[in-house]
DNA sequence: GACATATTGAAAATCTTTTTCATTAATAAT
DNA sequence: ATTATTAATGAAAAAGATTTTCAATATGTC
């Protein structure tokens, strides 16, 4: 299938090429979910992704959204973010990589650097405890500047 | 109601006193859940807590486990820990406080210090982004020494 | 364009967690 | 101790999120 969007987004292109490379089909439902994820500047819940992606593929089912999220996660093009309520959100790896700052009001996600500091934090702990640390998750939750004003107003 | 355990656990005692102070009743179901949480050295899922606490209170329902977990969380005697699969586990605050190191195999939780380092990590980020950081969550996931050997064996 | 089959959507199933509500039991008053 | 008050409980049902099943569909290949 040909691409369904006229204005090609380089991020989308890259993932499509990768899907193709691995032998996956470039279906309309997949492209619609991908497009939504790549044009978003924050993390989205499966339900939100479904709603938005329907604008590009009206027959899209929620199940396919889950399946696509799972596929894209495995390929590490998106990352799963844990929400306080126990559900999950997803954001493109670029945003979710490393650590993130999540606005509890607008759900905007900002990535921040600090990976170097992390290993200085983690290494001594690993040494002391004998743990083999395979992964770490740091999430800061708070209010972004815009939502702070909303609260004050 | 009188305490249901002969050997009193000081951690349990302290929470019971606090419950009493706040006007909550010291019921057998509550005491059984509390006992399980305070004698555990790791984090447990509601289902596991239910299974274990039934040994002390055979009529205990899962619903009451959830209600008690929610109450004890609010009182900050236990903390909720996010699991990779999206479910939650609970551990007494003593264990869960600050940051934790979770063994992905045996689910043991080890607390580690490093809170001081955290604010040196967080403060500059808050300054740069304008975010009001209200909470942070750092979880390290890996293999504890015992489970590392199990894998190698 | 036709074929083989990966992918899809809908419905049903799972699983965790919450809500509802009549019953039970802890506490305080007697 | 007995009784009254009402917080707390358990069972069942509801609510959500996510996964599985399966027949129908659409993609990439020949």
Coordinates of C-alpha atoms (C1' of nucleotides) in Angstrom, one line a residue:
Chain A
X1 CA 0.0 0.0 0.0
X2 CA 1.1 3.5 -0.8
X3 CA 1.6 6.1 1.9
X4 CA -1.7 7.6 3.0
X5 CA -0.4 11.1 3.8
X6 CA 0.6 13.7 1.3
X7 CA 2.8 15.7 3.5
X8 CA 5.3 13.1 4.5
X9 CA 6.7 13.4 8.0
X10 CA 10.4 12.3 8.1
X11 CA 9.8 10.5 11.4
X12 CA 7.0 8.5 10.0
X13 CA 9.0 7.8 6.9
X14 CA 11.8 6.3 8.9
X15 CA 9.5 4.0 10.9
X16 CA 7.7 2.9 7.7
X17 CA 11.1 2.0 6.1
X18 CA 11.9 0.0 9.2
X19 CA 8.6 -1.8 9.2
X20 CA 9.1 -2.6 5.5
X21 CA 12.7 -3.8 6.2
X22 CA 11.4 -6.3 8.8
X23 CA 8.7 -7.6 6.4
X24 CA 5.7 -5.9 8.0
X25 CA 3.0 -4.6 5.8
X26 CA 2.4 -0.9 5.5
X27 CA -1.3 -0.9 6.2
X28 CA -3.6 2.1 6.5
X29 CA -4.5 1.4 10.1
X30 CA -0.8 1.1 11.0
X31 CA 0.1 4.3 9.2
X32 CA -2.7 6.2 10.9
X33 CA -1.5 5.2 14.4
X34 CA 2.0 5.9 13.5
X35 CA 1.2 9.4 12.1
X36 CA -0.6 10.3 15.3
X37 CA 2.2 9.2 17.5
X38 CA 4.9 11.0 15.4
X39 CA 3.0 14.3 15.2
X40 CA 2.2 14.3 18.9
X41 CA 4.4 16.3 21.3
X42 CA 3.4 14.4 24.4
X43 CA 2.3 11.0 25.5
X44 CA -1.1 9.7 24.6
X45 CA -3.3 6.9 26.0
X46 CA -4.4 4.1 23.6
X47 CA -7.9 5.6 23.6
X48 CA -6.7 9.0 22.7
X49 CA -4.6 7.6 19.9
X50 CA -7.6 5.7 18.6
X51 CA -9.7 8.8 18.5
X52 CA -7.1 10.9 16.7
X53 CA -6.1 8.2 14.3
X54 CA -9.7 7.6 13.2
X55 CA -9.4 10.9 11.4
X56 CA -7.0 9.2 9.0
X57 CA -8.6 5.8 9.0
X58 CA -12.2 5.8 10.0
X59 CA -12.6 2.1 10.3
X60 CA -9.6 1.8 12.8
X61 CA -10.4 -0.5 15.7
X62 CA -9.0 0.0 19.2
X63 CA -7.5 -3.5 19.1
X64 CA -5.3 -2.6 16.2
X65 CA -4.1 0.5 18.1
X66 CA -3.0 -1.9 20.9
X67 CA -1.4 -4.2 18.5
X68 CA 0.4 -1.4 16.7
X69 CA 1.6 0.1 20.0
X70 CA 3.0 -3.2 21.0
X71 CA 4.8 -3.6 17.7
X72 CA 6.2 -0.1 17.7
X73 CA 7.3 -0.5 21.3
X74 CA 9.2 -3.7 20.5
X75 CA 10.9 -1.9 17.7
X76 CA 11.7 0.8 20.2
X77 CA 10.1 3.6 18.0
X78 CA 7.8 4.5 20.9
X79 CA 8.1 4.0 24.6
X80 CA 5.5 3.2 27.2
X81 CA 5.1 5.6 30.1
X82 CA 3.5 4.6 33.4
X83 CA 0.7 6.8 34.6
X84 CA -0.2 7.4 38.2
X85 CA -3.6 5.7 37.7
X86 CA -2.0 2.5 36.5
X87 CA -2.7 2.9 32.9
X88 CA -0.2 3.4 30.2
X89 CA 0.6 6.2 27.8
X90 CA 2.9 6.1 24.8
X91 CA 5.2 8.6 23.3
X92 CA 7.8 8.5 20.5
X93 CA 11.1 7.3 21.8
X94 CA 12.6 10.7 21.0
X95 CA 10.4 12.2 23.7
X96 CA 10.3 9.3 26.1
X97 CA 13.9 8.4 25.9
X98 CA 15.9 8.9 29.1
X99 CA 13.8 10.6 31.6
X100 CA 10.7 12.6 31.5
X101 CA 8.9 15.4 33.1
X102 CA 5.1 14.9 32.9
X103 CA 2.6 17.7 33.4
X104 CA -0.2 16.2 35.5
X105 CA -2.7 18.6 34.0
X106 CA -2.1 18.7 30.3
X107 CA 0.0 15.5 30.1
X108 CA 2.7 17.2 28.1
X109 CA 5.9 15.3 28.3
X110 CA 9.3 17.0 28.3
X111 CA 12.4 15.0 28.0
X112 CA 15.4 16.1 30.0
X113 CA 19.0 15.2 30.0
X114 CA 20.9 13.9 33.0
X115 CA 21.8 10.4 32.0
X116 CA 25.4 10.9 33.1
X117 CA 24.3 11.8 36.5
X118 CA 22.2 8.7 36.6
X119 CA 25.0 6.3 36.3
X120 CA 26.9 8.0 39.0
X121 CA 23.7 7.4 41.1
X122 CA 23.2 3.9 39.9
X123 CA 26.7 2.5 39.9
X124 CA 27.4 2.7 43.6
X125 CA 24.0 1.3 44.4
X126 CA 24.7 -1.7 42.1
X127 CA 28.0 -2.2 43.7
X128 CA 26.7 -2.1 47.3
X129 CA 23.7 -4.3 46.7
X130 CA 25.1 -6.8 44.3
X131 CA 22.2 -6.1 42.0
X132 CA 22.6 -6.4 38.2
X133 CA 20.7 -3.2 37.3
X134 CA 19.1 -3.7 33.9
X135 CA 16.8 -0.8 33.6
X136 CA 15.8 2.4 35.4
X137 CA 12.9 4.6 35.3
X138 CA 12.8 8.2 36.5
X139 CA 9.7 10.2 36.1
X140 CA 9.1 13.6 37.4
X141 CA 5.5 14.7 37.8
X142 CA 4.4 18.2 38.3
X143 CA 2.9 21.2 36.6
X144 CA 4.2 22.8 33.4
X145 CA 4.4 26.7 33.3
X146 CA 1.2 27.0 31.3
X147 CA -0.8 24.8 33.7
X148 CA 0.6 26.6 36.7
X149 CA -0.9 29.8 35.5
X150 CA -4.2 28.1 34.9
X151 CA -4.3 27.0 38.5
X152 CA -3.4 30.4 39.8
X153 CA -6.0 32.2 37.6
Chain B
X1 CA -11.7 -5.9 69.0
X2 CA -8.6 -7.2 70.6
X3 CA -5.5 -7.9 68.6
X4 CA -5.6 -11.2 66.8
X5 CA -1.9 -12.1 66.9
X6 CA -0.1 -13.3 70.0
X7 CA 3.3 -12.3 69.0
X8 CA 2.9 -8.6 68.5
X9 CA 4.9 -7.0 65.8
X10 CA 6.0 -3.5 66.7
X11 CA 5.4 -2.2 63.2
X12 CA 1.9 -3.6 63.3
X13 CA 1.3 -2.1 66.7
X14 CA 2.3 1.3 65.5
X15 CA -0.2 1.3 62.6
X16 CA -2.9 -0.1 64.8
X17 CA -2.4 2.8 67.2
X18 CA -2.6 5.2 64.4
X19 CA -5.8 3.7 63.0
X20 CA -7.3 3.9 66.5
X21 CA -6.2 7.5 66.9
X22 CA -8.0 8.4 63.7
X23 CA -11.2 6.6 64.7
X24 CA -10.9 3.6 62.5
X25 CA -12.0 0.2 63.9
X26 CA -9.5 -2.5 64.5
X27 CA -11.1 -5.2 62.6
X28 CA -9.8 -8.7 62.0
X29 CA -9.7 -8.3 58.2
X30 CA -7.7 -5.1 58.6
X31 CA -5.3 -6.6 61.1
X32 CA -4.7 -9.6 58.8
X33 CA -3.8 -7.5 55.8
X34 CA -1.6 -5.3 58.0
X35 CA 0.2 -8.2 59.5
X36 CA 1.0 -9.6 56.0
X37 CA 2.3 -6.2 54.8
X38 CA 4.4 -5.6 57.9
X39 CA 6.0 -9.0 57.9
X40 CA 6.8 -9.0 54.2
X41 CA 10.3 -8.0 53.1
X42 CA 9.3 -7.1 49.6
X43 CA 6.3 -5.8 47.7
X44 CA 3.2 -7.8 47.1
X45 CA 0.3 -7.6 44.7
X46 CA -3.2 -7.3 46.1
X47 CA -3.9 -10.9 45.1
X48 CA -0.8 -12.2 46.9
X49 CA -1.7 -10.2 50.0
X50 CA -5.2 -11.7 49.9
X51 CA -3.9 -15.2 49.7
X52 CA -1.5 -14.7 52.6
X53 CA -3.9 -12.8 54.8
X54 CA -6.5 -15.5 54.5
X55 CA -4.3 -17.6 56.8
X56 CA -5.2 -15.1 59.5
X57 CA -8.7 -14.3 58.5
X58 CA -10.3 -17.0 56.4
X59 CA -13.3 -15.0 55.4
X60 CA -11.3 -12.1 54.1
X61 CA -12.5 -10.8 50.7
X62 CA -10.3 -9.3 48.0
X63 CA -12.4 -6.1 48.1
X64 CA -11.4 -5.5 51.7
X65 CA -7.8 -6.0 50.7
X66 CA -8.1 -3.2 48.2
X67 CA -9.9 -1.0 50.7
X68 CA -7.3 -1.6 53.3
X69 CA -4.4 -1.0 50.9
X70 CA -6.0 2.3 49.9
X71 CA -6.5 3.3 53.5
X72 CA -2.9 2.4 54.6
X73 CA -1.6 4.2 51.5
X74 CA -3.4 7.4 52.4
X75 CA -2.0 7.2 55.9
X76 CA 1.4 6.6 54.3
X77 CA 2.1 3.4 56.1
X78 CA 2.5 1.6 52.8
X79 CA 3.5 2.8 49.3
X80 CA 2.3 1.7 45.9
X81 CA 4.9 0.5 43.5
X82 CA 4.4 0.5 39.7
X83 CA 5.0 -2.8 38.1
X84 CA 6.1 -3.3 34.5
X85 CA 2.9 -5.1 33.6
X86 CA 0.8 -2.1 34.7
X87 CA -0.4 -3.6 37.9
X88 CA 0.5 -2.4 41.3
X89 CA 2.3 -3.8 44.3
X90 CA 2.5 -2.5 47.8
X91 CA 5.3 -2.4 50.3
X92 CA 5.6 -0.9 53.7
X93 CA 6.8 2.7 53.5
X94 CA 10.0 1.7 55.3
X95 CA 10.9 -0.4 52.2
X96 CA 9.3 1.7 49.5
X97 CA 10.4 5.0 50.8
X98 CA 12.7 7.0 48.6
X99 CA 13.7 4.9 45.7
X100 CA 13.8 1.2 45.1
X101 CA 15.6 -1.6 43.5
X102 CA 13.3 -4.3 42.3
X103 CA 14.4 -7.8 41.4
X104 CA 12.4 -8.8 38.3
X105 CA 12.7 -12.4 39.3
X106 CA 11.8 -12.7 43.0
X107 CA 10.2 -9.3 43.3
X108 CA 12.3 -8.4 46.3
X109 CA 12.5 -4.7 46.9
X110 CA 15.5 -3.0 48.3
X111 CA 15.4 0.6 49.3
X112 CA 18.5 2.7 48.6
X113 CA 19.6 6.1 49.7
X114 CA 20.4 8.9 47.3
X115 CA 17.7 11.4 47.9
X116 CA 20.3 14.2 48.2
X117 CA 21.6 13.4 44.8
X118 CA 18.0 13.6 43.5
X119 CA 17.5 17.2 44.3
X120 CA 20.7 18.2 42.6
X121 CA 19.3 16.3 39.6
X122 CA 15.8 17.7 39.8
X123 CA 16.5 21.4 40.8
X124 CA 18.3 22.4 37.6
X125 CA 15.7 20.7 35.5
X126 CA 12.9 22.5 37.3
X127 CA 14.7 25.8 36.8
X128 CA 15.3 25.2 33.1
X129 CA 11.9 24.0 32.2
X130 CA 9.8 26.1 34.5
X131 CA 8.0 23.0 35.7
X132 CA 6.8 22.9 39.3
X133 CA 8.1 19.4 40.2
X134 CA 5.8 17.9 42.8
X135 CA 6.8 14.3 42.8
X136 CA 9.4 12.0 41.4
X137 CA 9.7 8.3 41.0
X138 CA 12.9 6.4 40.5
X139 CA 12.8 2.6 40.1
X140 CA 15.7 0.4 39.2
X141 CA 14.9 -3.0 37.9
X142 CA 17.3 -5.8 37.6
X143 CA 18.4 -9.1 39.2
X144 CA 19.3 -9.5 42.8
X145 CA 22.4 -11.6 43.6
X146 CA 20.4 -14.7 44.4
X147 CA 18.5 -14.6 41.2
X148 CA 21.6 -13.9 39.2
X149 CA 23.0 -17.2 40.3
X150 CA 19.7 -19.0 39.5
X151 CA 20.0 -17.7 35.9
X152 CA 23.6 -18.7 35.6
X153 CA 23.0 -22.2 37.1
Chain C
dG1 C1' -4.9 -9.2 -11.9
dA2 C1' -4.8 -13.3 -8.9
dC3 C1' -2.9 -15.6 -4.9
dA4 C1' -1.1 -16.5 -0.3
dT5 C1' -1.3 -14.8 4.0
dA6 C1' -0.5 -11.0 7.3
dT7 C1' -3.5 -7.9 9.3
dT8 C1' -7.8 -6.3 10.6
dG9 C1' -12.2 -5.3 13.4
dA10 C1' -15.8 -7.1 16.3
dA11 C1' -17.1 -9.7 19.9
dA12 C1' -15.9 -12.2 23.7
dA13 C1' -12.6 -13.1 27.3
dT14 C1' -9.3 -11.7 30.9
dC15 C1' -7.7 -9.2 34.6
dT16 C1' -7.4 -5.6 37.8
dT17 C1' -9.9 -2.4 40.5
dT18 C1' -14.2 0.0 42.0
dT19 C1' -19.0 0.4 43.3
dT20 C1' -23.3 -1.2 45.4
dC21 C1' -25.8 -2.9 49.0
dA22 C1' -27.6 -5.9 52.5
dT23 C1' -25.4 -8.2 56.4
dT24 C1' -22.0 -8.4 60.2
dA25 C1' -19.2 -7.0 63.9
dA26 C1' -16.4 -3.3 66.6
dT27 C1' -17.1 0.3 69.8
dA28 C1' -19.4 3.1 73.1
dA29 C1' -23.1 3.7 76.1
dT30 C1' -25.9 1.5 79.4
Chain D
dA1 C1' -22.2 -8.0 80.3
dT2 C1' -26.0 -6.4 77.0
dT3 C1' -27.5 -3.4 73.6
dA4 C1' -27.5 0.2 70.2
dT5 C1' -25.1 2.6 66.6
dT6 C1' -22.9 2.6 62.5
dA7 C1' -18.4 1.6 60.4
dA8 C1' -16.7 -2.1 57.9
dT9 C1' -17.3 -6.3 55.5
dG10 C1' -18.1 -9.8 51.6
dA11 C1' -20.5 -11.1 47.4
dA12 C1' -22.0 -9.8 43.2
dA13 C1' -22.0 -6.8 39.7
dA14 C1' -19.9 -3.0 37.2
dA15 C1' -16.2 -0.6 35.2
dG16 C1' -11.9 -0.2 32.7
dA17 C1' -8.0 -1.5 30.3
dT18 C1' -5.9 -4.9 27.6
dT19 C1' -5.8 -9.5 25.2
dT20 C1' -7.5 -13.4 22.6
dT21 C1' -10.3 -15.6 19.0
dC22 C1' -11.7 -15.9 14.5
dA23 C1' -13.9 -15.0 10.1
dA24 C1' -13.3 -11.3 6.7
dT25 C1' -10.2 -8.1 4.4
dA26 C1' -6.4 -5.9 2.2
dT27 C1' -1.4 -6.0 1.3
dG28 C1' 2.7 -7.4 -1.2
dT29 C1' 4.2 -10.8 -4.5
dC30 C1' 4.2 -13.5 -8.6

